[in-house]
Every structure is written in structure tokens, then in C-alpha cells.
Coordinates of C-alpha atoms in Angstrom, one line a residue:
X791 CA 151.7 81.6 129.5
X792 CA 149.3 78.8 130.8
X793 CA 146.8 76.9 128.7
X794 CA 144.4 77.8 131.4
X795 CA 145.5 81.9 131.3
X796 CA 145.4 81.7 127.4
X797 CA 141.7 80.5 127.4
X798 CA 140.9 83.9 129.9
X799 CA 142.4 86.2 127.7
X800 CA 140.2 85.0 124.7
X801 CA 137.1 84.9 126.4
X802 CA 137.6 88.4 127.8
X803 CA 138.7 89.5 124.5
X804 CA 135.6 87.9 122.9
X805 CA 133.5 89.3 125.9
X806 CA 135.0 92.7 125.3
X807 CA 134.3 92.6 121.8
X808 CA 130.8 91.8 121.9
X809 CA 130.1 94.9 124.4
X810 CA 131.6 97.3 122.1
X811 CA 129.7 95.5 119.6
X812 CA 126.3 95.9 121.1
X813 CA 127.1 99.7 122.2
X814 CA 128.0 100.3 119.0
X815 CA 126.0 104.0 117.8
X816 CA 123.8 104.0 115.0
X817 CA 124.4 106.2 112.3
X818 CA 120.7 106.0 110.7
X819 CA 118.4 109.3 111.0
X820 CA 116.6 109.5 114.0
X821 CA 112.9 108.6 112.8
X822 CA 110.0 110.8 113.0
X823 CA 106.5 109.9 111.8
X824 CA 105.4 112.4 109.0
X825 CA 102.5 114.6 109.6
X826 CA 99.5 113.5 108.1
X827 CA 97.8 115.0 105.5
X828 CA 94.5 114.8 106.7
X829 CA 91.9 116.9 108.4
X830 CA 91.9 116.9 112.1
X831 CA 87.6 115.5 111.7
X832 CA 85.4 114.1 109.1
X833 CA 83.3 116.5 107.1
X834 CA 79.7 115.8 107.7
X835 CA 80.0 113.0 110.4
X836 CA 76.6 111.3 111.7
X837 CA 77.2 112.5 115.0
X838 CA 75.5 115.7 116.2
X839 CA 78.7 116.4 117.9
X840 CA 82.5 116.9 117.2
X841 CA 84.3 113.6 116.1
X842 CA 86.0 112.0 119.2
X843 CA 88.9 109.7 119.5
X844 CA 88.1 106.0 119.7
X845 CA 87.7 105.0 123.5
X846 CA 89.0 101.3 122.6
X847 CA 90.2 99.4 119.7
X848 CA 87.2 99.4 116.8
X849 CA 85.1 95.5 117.0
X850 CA 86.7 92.2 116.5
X851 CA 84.5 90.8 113.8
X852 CA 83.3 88.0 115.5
X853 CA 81.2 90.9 118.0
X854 CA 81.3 92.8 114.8
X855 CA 79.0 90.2 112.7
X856 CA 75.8 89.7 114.9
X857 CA 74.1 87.2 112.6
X858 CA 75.5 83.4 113.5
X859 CA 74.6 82.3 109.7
X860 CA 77.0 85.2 108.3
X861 CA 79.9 84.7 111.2
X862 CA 79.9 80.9 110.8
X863 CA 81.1 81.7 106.9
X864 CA 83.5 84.4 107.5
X865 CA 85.0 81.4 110.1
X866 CA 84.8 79.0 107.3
X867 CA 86.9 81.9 105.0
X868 CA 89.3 83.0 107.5
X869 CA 90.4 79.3 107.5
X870 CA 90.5 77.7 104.3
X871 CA 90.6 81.1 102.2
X872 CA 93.8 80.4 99.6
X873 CA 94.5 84.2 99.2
X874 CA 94.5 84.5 103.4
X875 CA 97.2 81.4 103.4
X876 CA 99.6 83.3 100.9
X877 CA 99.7 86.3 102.8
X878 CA 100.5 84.6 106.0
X879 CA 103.2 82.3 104.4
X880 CA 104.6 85.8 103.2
X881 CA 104.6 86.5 106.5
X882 CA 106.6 83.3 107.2
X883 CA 109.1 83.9 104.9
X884 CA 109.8 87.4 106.2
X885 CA 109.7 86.3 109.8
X886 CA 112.6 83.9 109.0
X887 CA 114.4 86.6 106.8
X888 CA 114.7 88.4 110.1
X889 CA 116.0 85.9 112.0
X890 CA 118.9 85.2 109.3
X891 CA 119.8 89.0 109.5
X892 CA 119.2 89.2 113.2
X893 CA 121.9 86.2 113.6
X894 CA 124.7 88.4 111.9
X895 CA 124.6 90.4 115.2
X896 CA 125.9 87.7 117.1
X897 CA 129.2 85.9 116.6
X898 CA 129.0 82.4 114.3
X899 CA 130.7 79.7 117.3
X900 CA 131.3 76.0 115.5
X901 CA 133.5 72.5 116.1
X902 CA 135.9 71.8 113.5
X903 CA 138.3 69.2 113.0
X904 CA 141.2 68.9 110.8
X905 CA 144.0 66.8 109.4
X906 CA 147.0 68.2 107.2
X907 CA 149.8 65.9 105.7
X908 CA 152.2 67.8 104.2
X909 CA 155.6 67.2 102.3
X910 CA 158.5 69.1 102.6
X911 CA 161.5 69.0 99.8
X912 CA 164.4 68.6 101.2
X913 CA 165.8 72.0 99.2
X914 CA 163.2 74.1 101.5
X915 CA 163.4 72.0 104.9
X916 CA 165.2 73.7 107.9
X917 CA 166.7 70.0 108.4
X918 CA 168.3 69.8 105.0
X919 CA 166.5 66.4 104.2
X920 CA 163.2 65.8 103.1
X921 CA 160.3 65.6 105.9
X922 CA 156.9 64.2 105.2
X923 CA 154.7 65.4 108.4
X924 CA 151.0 65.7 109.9
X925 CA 149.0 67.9 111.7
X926 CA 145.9 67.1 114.1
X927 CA 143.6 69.9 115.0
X928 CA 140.5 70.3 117.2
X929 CA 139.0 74.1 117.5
X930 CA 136.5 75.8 118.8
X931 CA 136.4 78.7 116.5
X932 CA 134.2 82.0 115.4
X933 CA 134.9 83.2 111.6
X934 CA 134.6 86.8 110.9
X935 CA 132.6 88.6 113.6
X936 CA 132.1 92.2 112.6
X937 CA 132.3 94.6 115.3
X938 CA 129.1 96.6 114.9
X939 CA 130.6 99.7 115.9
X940 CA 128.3 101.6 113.3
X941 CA 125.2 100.3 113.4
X942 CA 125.6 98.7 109.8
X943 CA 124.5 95.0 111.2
X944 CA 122.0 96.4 113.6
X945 CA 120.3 98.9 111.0
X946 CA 119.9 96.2 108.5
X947 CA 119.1 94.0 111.0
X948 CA 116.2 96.4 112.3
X949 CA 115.0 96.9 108.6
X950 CA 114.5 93.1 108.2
X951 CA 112.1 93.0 111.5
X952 CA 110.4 96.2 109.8
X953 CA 109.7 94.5 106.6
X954 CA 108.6 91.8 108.5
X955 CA 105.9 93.8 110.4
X956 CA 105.0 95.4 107.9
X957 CA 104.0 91.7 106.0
X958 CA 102.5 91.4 109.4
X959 CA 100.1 93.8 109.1
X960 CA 99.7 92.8 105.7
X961 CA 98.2 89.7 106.8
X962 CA 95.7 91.2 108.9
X963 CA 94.7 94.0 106.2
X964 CA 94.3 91.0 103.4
X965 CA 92.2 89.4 106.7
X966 CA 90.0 92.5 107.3
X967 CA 89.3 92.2 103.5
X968 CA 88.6 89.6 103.4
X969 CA 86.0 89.9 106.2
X970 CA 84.1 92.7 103.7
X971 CA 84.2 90.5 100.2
X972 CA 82.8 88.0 102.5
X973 CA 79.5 89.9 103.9
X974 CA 79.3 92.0 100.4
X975 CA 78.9 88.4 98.8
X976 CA 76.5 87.3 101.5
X977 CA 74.4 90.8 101.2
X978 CA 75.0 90.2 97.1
X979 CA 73.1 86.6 97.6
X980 CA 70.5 87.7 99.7
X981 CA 69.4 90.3 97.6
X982 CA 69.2 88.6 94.2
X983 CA 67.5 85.9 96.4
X984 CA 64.6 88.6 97.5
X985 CA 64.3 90.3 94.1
X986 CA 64.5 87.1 92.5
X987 CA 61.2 86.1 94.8
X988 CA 59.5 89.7 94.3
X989 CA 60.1 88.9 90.3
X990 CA 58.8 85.5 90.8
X991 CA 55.6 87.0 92.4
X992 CA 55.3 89.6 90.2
X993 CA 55.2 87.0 87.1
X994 CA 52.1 85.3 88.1
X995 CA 50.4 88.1 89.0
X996 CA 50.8 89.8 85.7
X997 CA 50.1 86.6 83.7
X998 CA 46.9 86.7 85.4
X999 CA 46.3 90.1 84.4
X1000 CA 47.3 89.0 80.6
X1001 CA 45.2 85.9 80.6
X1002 CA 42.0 88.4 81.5
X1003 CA 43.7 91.1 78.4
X1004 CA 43.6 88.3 76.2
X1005 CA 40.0 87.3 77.3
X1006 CA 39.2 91.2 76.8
X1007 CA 40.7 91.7 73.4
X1008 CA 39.5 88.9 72.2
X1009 CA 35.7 89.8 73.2
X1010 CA 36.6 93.6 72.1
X1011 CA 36.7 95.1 75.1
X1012 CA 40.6 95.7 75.1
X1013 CA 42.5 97.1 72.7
X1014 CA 45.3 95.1 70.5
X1015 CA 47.9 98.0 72.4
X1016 CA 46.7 97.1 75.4
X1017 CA 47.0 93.7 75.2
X1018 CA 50.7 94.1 74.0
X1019 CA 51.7 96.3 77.0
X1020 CA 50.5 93.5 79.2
X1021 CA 52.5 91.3 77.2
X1022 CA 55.9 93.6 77.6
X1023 CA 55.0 93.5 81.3
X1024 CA 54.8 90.0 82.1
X1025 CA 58.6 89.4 79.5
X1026 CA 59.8 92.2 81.1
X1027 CA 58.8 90.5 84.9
X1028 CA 60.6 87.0 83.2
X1029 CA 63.8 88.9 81.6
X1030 CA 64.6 90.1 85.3
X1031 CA 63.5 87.1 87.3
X1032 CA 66.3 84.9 84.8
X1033 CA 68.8 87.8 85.8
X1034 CA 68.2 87.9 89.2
X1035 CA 68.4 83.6 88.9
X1036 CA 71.8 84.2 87.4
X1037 CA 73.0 86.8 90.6
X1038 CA 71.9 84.0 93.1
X1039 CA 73.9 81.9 91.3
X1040 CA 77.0 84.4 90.8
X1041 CA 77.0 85.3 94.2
X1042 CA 76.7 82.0 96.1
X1043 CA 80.3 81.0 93.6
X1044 CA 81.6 84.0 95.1
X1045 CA 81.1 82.6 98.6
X1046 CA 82.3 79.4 97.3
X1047 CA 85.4 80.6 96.3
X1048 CA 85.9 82.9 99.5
X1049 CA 85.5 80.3 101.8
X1050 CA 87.6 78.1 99.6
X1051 CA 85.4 75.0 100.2
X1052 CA 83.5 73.1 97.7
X1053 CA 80.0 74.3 96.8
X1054 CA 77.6 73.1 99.6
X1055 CA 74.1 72.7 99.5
X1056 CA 72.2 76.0 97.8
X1057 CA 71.2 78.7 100.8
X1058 CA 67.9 80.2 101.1
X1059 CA 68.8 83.8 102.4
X1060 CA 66.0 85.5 101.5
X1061 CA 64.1 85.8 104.9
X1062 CA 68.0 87.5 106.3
X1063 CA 66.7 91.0 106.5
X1064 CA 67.2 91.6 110.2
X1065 CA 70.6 93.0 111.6
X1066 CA 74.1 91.3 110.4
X1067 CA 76.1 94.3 112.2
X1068 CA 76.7 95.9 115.3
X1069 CA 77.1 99.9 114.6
X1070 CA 80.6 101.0 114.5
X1071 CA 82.2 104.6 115.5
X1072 CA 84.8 106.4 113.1
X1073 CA 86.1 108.2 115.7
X1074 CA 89.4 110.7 114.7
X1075 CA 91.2 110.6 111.8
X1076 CA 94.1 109.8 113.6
X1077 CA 92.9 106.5 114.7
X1078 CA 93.8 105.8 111.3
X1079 CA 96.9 105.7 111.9
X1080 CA 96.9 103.3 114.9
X1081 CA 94.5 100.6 113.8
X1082 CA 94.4 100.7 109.8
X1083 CA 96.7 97.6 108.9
X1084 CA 97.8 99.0 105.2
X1085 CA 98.7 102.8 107.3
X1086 CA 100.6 100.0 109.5
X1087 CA 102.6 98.3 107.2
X1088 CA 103.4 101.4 105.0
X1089 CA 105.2 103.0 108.3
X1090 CA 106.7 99.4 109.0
X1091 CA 108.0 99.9 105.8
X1092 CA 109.0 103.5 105.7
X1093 CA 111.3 102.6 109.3
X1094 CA 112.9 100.2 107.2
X1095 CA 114.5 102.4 104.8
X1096 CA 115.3 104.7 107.3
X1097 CA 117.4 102.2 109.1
X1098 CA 118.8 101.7 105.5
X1099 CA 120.3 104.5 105.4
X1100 CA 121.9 103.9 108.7
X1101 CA 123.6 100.7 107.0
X1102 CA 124.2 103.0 104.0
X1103 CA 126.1 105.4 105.9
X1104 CA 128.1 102.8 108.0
X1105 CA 129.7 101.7 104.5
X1106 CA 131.9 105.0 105.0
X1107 CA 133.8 103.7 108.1
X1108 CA 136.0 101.4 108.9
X1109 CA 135.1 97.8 109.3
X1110 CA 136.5 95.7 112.2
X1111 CA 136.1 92.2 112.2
X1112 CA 137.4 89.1 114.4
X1113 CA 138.2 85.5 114.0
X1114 CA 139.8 83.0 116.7
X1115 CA 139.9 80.0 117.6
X1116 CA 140.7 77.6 120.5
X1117 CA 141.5 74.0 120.7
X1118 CA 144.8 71.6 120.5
X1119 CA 146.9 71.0 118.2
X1120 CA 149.6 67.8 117.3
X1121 CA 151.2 65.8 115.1
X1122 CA 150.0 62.5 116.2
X1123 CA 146.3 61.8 116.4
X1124 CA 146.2 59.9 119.9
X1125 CA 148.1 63.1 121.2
X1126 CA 145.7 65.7 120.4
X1127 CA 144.2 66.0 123.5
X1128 CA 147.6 65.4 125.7
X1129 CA 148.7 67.6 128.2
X1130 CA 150.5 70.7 126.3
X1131 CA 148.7 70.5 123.0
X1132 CA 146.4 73.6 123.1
X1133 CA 146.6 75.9 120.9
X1134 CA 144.6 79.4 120.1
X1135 CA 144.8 82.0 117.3
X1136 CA 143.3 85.4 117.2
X1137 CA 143.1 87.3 113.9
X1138 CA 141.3 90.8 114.2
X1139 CA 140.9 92.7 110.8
X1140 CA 139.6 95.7 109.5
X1141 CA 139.4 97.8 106.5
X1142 CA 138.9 101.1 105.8
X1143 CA 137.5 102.2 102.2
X1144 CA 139.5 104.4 100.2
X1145 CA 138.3 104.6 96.7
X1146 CA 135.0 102.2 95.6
X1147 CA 134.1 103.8 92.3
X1148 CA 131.3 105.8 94.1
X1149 CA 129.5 102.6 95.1
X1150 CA 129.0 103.7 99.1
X1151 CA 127.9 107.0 97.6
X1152 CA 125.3 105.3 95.4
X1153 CA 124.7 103.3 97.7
X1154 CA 123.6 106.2 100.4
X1155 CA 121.7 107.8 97.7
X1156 CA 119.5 104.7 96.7
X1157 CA 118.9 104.2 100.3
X1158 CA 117.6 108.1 100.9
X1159 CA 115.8 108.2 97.7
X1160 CA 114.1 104.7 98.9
X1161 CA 113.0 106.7 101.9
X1162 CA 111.4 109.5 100.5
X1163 CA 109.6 106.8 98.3
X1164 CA 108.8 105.3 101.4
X1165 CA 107.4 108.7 102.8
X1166 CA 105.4 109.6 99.8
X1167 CA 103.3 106.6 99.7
X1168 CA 103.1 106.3 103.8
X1169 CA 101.2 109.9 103.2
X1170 CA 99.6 108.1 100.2
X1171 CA 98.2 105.6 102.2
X1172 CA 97.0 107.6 104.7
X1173 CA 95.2 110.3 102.5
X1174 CA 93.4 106.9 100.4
X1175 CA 92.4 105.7 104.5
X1176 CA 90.9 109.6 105.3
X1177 CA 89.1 109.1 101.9
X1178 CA 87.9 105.8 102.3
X1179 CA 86.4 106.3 105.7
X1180 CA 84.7 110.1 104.2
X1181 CA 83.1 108.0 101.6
X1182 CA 81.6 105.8 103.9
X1183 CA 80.3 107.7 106.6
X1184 CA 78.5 109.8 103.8
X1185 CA 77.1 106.5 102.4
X1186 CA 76.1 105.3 106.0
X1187 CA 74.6 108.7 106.4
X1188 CA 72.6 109.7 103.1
X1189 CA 71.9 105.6 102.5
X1190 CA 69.5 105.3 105.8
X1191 CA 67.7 108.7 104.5
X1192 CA 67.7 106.7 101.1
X1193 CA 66.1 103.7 102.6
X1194 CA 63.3 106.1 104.3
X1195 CA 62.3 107.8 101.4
X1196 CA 62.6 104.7 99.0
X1197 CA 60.5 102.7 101.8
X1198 CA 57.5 105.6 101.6
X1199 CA 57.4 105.2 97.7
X1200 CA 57.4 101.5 97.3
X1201 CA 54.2 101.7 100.1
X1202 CA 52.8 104.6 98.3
X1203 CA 52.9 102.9 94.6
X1204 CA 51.6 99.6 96.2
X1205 CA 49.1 101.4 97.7
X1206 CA 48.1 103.0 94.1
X1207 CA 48.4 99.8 92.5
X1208 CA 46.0 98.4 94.7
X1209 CA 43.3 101.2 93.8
X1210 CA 44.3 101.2 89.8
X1211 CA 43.3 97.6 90.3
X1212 CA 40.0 98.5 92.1
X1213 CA 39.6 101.3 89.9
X1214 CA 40.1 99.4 86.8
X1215 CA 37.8 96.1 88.0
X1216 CA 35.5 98.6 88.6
X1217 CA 35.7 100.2 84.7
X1218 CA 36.5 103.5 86.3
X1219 CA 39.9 103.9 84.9
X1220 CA 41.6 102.1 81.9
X1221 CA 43.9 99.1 81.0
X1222 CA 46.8 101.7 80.6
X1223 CA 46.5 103.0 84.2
X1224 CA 46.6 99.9 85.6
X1225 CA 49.4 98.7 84.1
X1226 CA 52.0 101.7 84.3
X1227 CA 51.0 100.9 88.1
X1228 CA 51.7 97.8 88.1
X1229 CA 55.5 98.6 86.5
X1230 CA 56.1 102.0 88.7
X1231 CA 55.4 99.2 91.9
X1232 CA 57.8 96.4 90.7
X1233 CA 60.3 99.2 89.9
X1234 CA 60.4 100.5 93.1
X1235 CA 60.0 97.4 95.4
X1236 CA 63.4 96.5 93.4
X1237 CA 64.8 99.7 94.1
X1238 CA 63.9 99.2 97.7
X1239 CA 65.3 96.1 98.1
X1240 CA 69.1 97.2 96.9
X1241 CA 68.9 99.9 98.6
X1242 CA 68.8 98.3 101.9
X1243 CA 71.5 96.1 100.8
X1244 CA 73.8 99.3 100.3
X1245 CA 72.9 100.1 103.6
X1246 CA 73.6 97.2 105.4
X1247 CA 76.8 97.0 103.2
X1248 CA 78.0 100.7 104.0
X1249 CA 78.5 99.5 107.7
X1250 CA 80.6 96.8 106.7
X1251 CA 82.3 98.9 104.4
X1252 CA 82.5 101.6 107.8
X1253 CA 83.8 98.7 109.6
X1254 CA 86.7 97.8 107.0
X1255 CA 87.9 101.5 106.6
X1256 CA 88.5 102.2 109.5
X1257 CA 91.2 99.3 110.2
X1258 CA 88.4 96.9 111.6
X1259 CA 89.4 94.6 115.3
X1260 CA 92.0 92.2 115.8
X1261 CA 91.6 88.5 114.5
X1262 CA 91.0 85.6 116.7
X1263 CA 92.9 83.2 115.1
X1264 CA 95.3 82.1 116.4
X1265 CA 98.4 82.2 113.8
X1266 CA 97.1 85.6 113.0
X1267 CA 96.7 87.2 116.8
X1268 CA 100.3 86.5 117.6
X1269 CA 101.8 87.7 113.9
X1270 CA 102.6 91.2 115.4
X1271 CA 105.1 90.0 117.9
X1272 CA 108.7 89.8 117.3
X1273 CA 110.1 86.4 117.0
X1274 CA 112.8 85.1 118.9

């Protein structure tokens, strides 16, 4: 046989052996997504009609956000944020994971060189004498290539890319979080910053009022009681303007630490009233299941140990595996690449388990039982995402109601603080009058005020349950696809 003929036969071997490699079957269960245990439409919905399905995918936040202030910090967040950078180096780390198990499916092709000197007694020498010798090799050479021909290699190569997605989505769930901590802080700043300038207001107005008590008890005209309730009134009015101080201050750290950027110069956000977001749609239940990132990543997950149990199963068969390796061969070093020195070797192998202690079996049953895990808390995940969203389409829908209702009694006790005042100028109607007035106004201007900041929070809070847009960053737009 020719050097030239051998080196055809071991590349059609190899050839051969990777085709029945790759058409190897799979011995996982065929997967099948489990059936949601939702409602088919929200209870309640703001729409006059049914629910509909979602015509596109919901709003990337940057169309999302409509106020420029509020979008150029969640840009600030999204890239310096410390908590963001983990979850995307997680996402690293199981991207490379899968391409160490996806090179298992391919066979391991290296140069190696060696030199042997060996010495021979004379006792054990076909020559009768003693023989000291060496040996030169140069191969090219693959080590223990399994023959997939059960899917083991491919299953657990197909659960590492699951696991991998499933970080994936991971990183754009711990995004879209992100995203929401960022506007509630924001909405949490602006309105400690207007309550903190209604309290301010509402301090020197009643220590006007107390400087013309004291004038009036001191003359007689005002009793000591209701001097002192003037006095609660204007403590109360500085107890609550040092708590709302102490908010501002709270909630501008919280930014600080979002963004993960060192504390800037202080933001005045009390005139930020008008719109920060566009409205958002709810659509089906069911878009759930295509566009919230944690429903994503617990069905990444849950195809993973499904093609577990493939690899599980394949334990049971027989394993085939191949090493060969071409190249020369001599005992002289300046003839190892002389005319006649080639050598090859081909060492197939396999292995067929006969008794393991019950270690495939408990092997199979960790990897089913993993599964069903894996299906309880995908249905988990998806019943906490159909309870999420419920909560906040009854909060968008009874909170603008709320802010209707609360806005027609902070106008009407204005209004009748205005006339107590008139009333009382005017010796008409007593100190006491006046000043349960002027609290029942302060109270519900405050009221007001967080009120509309649940409001405006419940859309973001809309946006963020229902699985929110893609990203526009760059690292995280392009996490989804598979690498290699």
C-alpha cells in the first residue's frame, strides 16, 4: 500500500466518521412549550374593547422616555451601571462555556513531535545482544473523537447555548430594570422636590398667620388654644419640609448610584411635571411570552434540561470513539522526512456499559427531575408576568381616576381656605376654622402631588411588565445571537 493511498483511506475514514457523527439521532424528548397558566385577556383592561395582540414589538425606551432630561440618565445608567456590567459579563462567561462544549462536536486535530531512546537488554532482544535505539516521530494526529451517534455531545452541547440564552435574556431583563429603578428614582426626586417647595411655601405662610395669633393673644383677642394650634401648624409645616429635604436628598443618591457616576451637581426637577412617557399597549397575555426577558430565559432554561436528558439517556449506549494519526516515522532525525518514512495509526474504541452502580440511572433521573423543576418555575414565571402586568393596568386605570378626583379636592379646599381666610379677616368665622383649612389644604395638595407621581410611575411600571423594547446598545442588541 502507497504512502499516498494510505493518506486516502484516513481521510475517507475521518470524512466518514464525522457524517455519521453529525447524523447521529438525538435521544432527548421532543420539546414542547407548556401551556400557560394564564387567562386568554386581562380582567378589567382600559380598553373599551377585547385585548388584542401586540401589532409590533412593545417601545424601545429611548421612544419610550419622551423627556430628554430623564433619557440622557437612563443613557448615563445603561453605561456605567455596575449591576448591568455583571450581568453581561455573566453573559460572557456563558457565551464562552458554549463554545468549549460546542468544540467537543468536532474532532481535536494537533502537530506533535517526538523522540524515544530506548534500551534493549540483551536477554529480551530478538538479536541476542544488547541494542540501544531511537525513534523520530512527526504526526498529525486527532485524540479521542467520539462518534455522536446518540446525541450525547450534541444534547449537552445544545444545553450549553440554552443556558447561555437564557443569561442572555437575563441581561436584557436586569436592563429593562434597570430602566424602571431609574425613572422611579427620577419621579421619587421630583416629587420630594415639589412637596418640599409646597412645604416651604406653606411655612411662611403660616408663620405669618402665627405672628398675627401671637399679636392677637397677646391683645386678648385670641385664645391661649388658639394660639397653640397655630403653633402645631407652622412645626407640623417644618417637621415635613426637613422630611421631604431628606427624600430630595435620598433619591438624588439613588440616581447616583444607578448611574454609577459620582454625584454631579444637585438637579432642580421640580418644574418636570409634563409627560416623561409615551403610552404603552398590554396587548394579550401571550405576548408575555414572546417579549418578557425573565419568561425568555426561564424557557432557555427549561430547553436546556430537556436536552439533558437527551445526554442522560445516551449514557445507556455504547460509546465509539477514534484516534489516528499521520505523519513519518525513523530512527535517524535527518531521515524523518525521507522517502518511505510515513507512517499512520488508527485506533477506534468503544465501550458499552454493563454494570455502573446505578450511576446512568441516577443520572437520567436527576436530569428529568431537573426538568420538571425547570417546568414548574417556567409556569411560575409566567403566572408572576400575568400578575405583574394585572396589577399595573389596574393601577394605570383607577390611578388617572385617582388623580381626577384628588385634583377637584385640592382646588375645592384651596378654594375654602381662601374664604376661611376672608371669612376670618373679616371676624365672621373663628381662628379654629381657619386653621383646620389651612391643614385640610396642605394635606391634600401633598396628596395630590404623589398621586400624580404614582401615575406617571404606573406607566413605567406598564412598560417594564410587559417585557419593555430591545436595547440600543450595542453589546446588548447583538447578545441574543449565537456565537460562532
Amino acid at each position: 500500500m502507497t504512502y499516498h493511498h494510505s493518506f486516502q483511506l484516513i481521510v475517507r475514514g475521518t470524512v466518514l466518521a464525522l457524517s455519521v457523527a453529525l447524523a447521529g439521532c438525538s435521544l432527548a424528548p421532543t420539546y414542547e412549550r407548556p401551556t400557560a397558566p394564564i387567562p386568554s385577556a386581562w380582567e378589567g383592561d382600559v380598553t373599551d374593547g377585547p385585548s388584542r395582540p401586540l401589532a409590533e414589538a412593545p417601545l424601545d425606551w429611548q421612544r419610550f422616555i419622551v423627556s430628554d432630561r430623564l433619557r440622557d440618565i437612563v443613557a448615563l445608567a445603561l453605561a456605567h451601571n455596575r449591576n448591568l456590567r455583571q450581568a453581561v459579563s455573566n453573559m460572557e462567561a456563558a457565551r464562552a462555556q458554549y463554545g468549549v462544549q460546542r468544540a467537543d462536536r468536532l474532532p481535536a486535530i494537533g502537530l506533535a513531535g517526538s523522540m524515544t531512546r530506548q534500551r534493549t537488554p540483551a536477554d529480551v532482544s530478538p538479536a541476542g545482544t544488547q541494542v540501544t535505539g531511537n525513534v523520530f516521530q512527526a504526526n498529525v494526529a486527532a485524540s479521542a473523537f467520539e462518534l455522536d451517534l446518540f446525541g450525547r455531545v450534541r444534547n449537552l452541547s445544545e444545553a450549553a447555548f440554552e443556558e447561555y440564552l437564557a443569561t442572555a435574556h437575563g441581561v436584557r431583563n436586569v436592563q429593562l430594570n434597570l430602566i424602571y429603578d431609574v425613572a422611579n428614582a427620577y419621579l421619587m426626586q421630583s416629587s420630594a422636590q415639589q412637596r418640599n417647595a409646597l412645604t416651604l411655601r406653606t411655612l411662611a405662610a403660616r408663620e405669618e398667620s402665627l405672628q398675627l395669633f401671637t399679636l392677637r393673644e397677646r391683645s386678648g383677642t385670641a385664645s391661649a388654644l388658639d394660639y397653640q394650634e397655630a403653633v402645631g401648624l407652622v412645626e407640623q409645616a417644618r417637621a415635613e419640609q426637613e422630611r421631604t429635604a431628606r427624600e430630595v436628598a435620598q433619591a438624588r443618591n439613588a440616581l447616583t448610584l444607578l448611574t454609577g457616576m459620582q454625584p454631579g451637581a444637585a438637579v432642580d426637577l421640580t418644574d418636570d411635571v409634563g409627560p416623561l412617557f409615551a403610552d404603552v399597549d398590554a396587548g394579550l397575555p401571550s405576548s408575555l411570552l414572546e417579549w418578557r426577558p425573565d419568561v425568555l430565559a426561564a424557557e432557555s432554561r427549561l430547553r436546556g434540561r430537556n436536552a439533558s436528558i437527551g445526554a442522560a439517556r445516551a449514557a445507556f449506549f455504547p460509546n465509539i470513539s477514534l484516534t489516528g494519526a499521520f505523519g513519518s516515522s525513523s530512527t535517524e532525525l535527518s531521515n524523518l522526512f525521507s522517502s518511505g518514512s510515513g507512517a499512520w495509526q488508527f485506533m477506534p474504541q468503544i465501550s458499552l456499559p454493563i454494570f455502573s452502580g446505578g450511576r446512568n440511572v441516577a443520572g437520567l433521573d436527576l436530569a428529568t427531575a431537573r426538568r420538571d423543576e425547570a417546568v414548574a418555575a417556567y409556569e411560575g414565571t409566567v403566572q408572576n408576568a400575568f400578575t405583574e402586568v394585572a396589577d399595573a393596568l389596574a393601577a394605570r386605570r383607577t390611578l388617572a381616576k385617582e388623580v381626577q378626583a384628588r385634583a377637584a379636592l385640592a382646588a375645592s379646599t384651596a378654594e375654602t381656605l381662601r374664604l376661611s381666610k376672608i371669612r376670618y379677616e373679616a371676624g365672621i368665622d373663628g381662628q379654629l376654622q381657619y386653621l383646620d383649612a389651612q391643614r385640610r389644604s396642605f394635606a391634600d395638595q401633598l396628596s395630590l402631588i404623589e398621586v400624580r407621581t404614582q401615575e406617571r410611575l404606573a406607566v413605567a411600571n406598564l412598560y417594564k411588565s410587559i417585557g419593555g423594547g430591545g436595547g440600543s446598545e450595542g453589546d446588548l442588541s447583538a447578545a441574543a445571537s449565537p456565537p460562532g
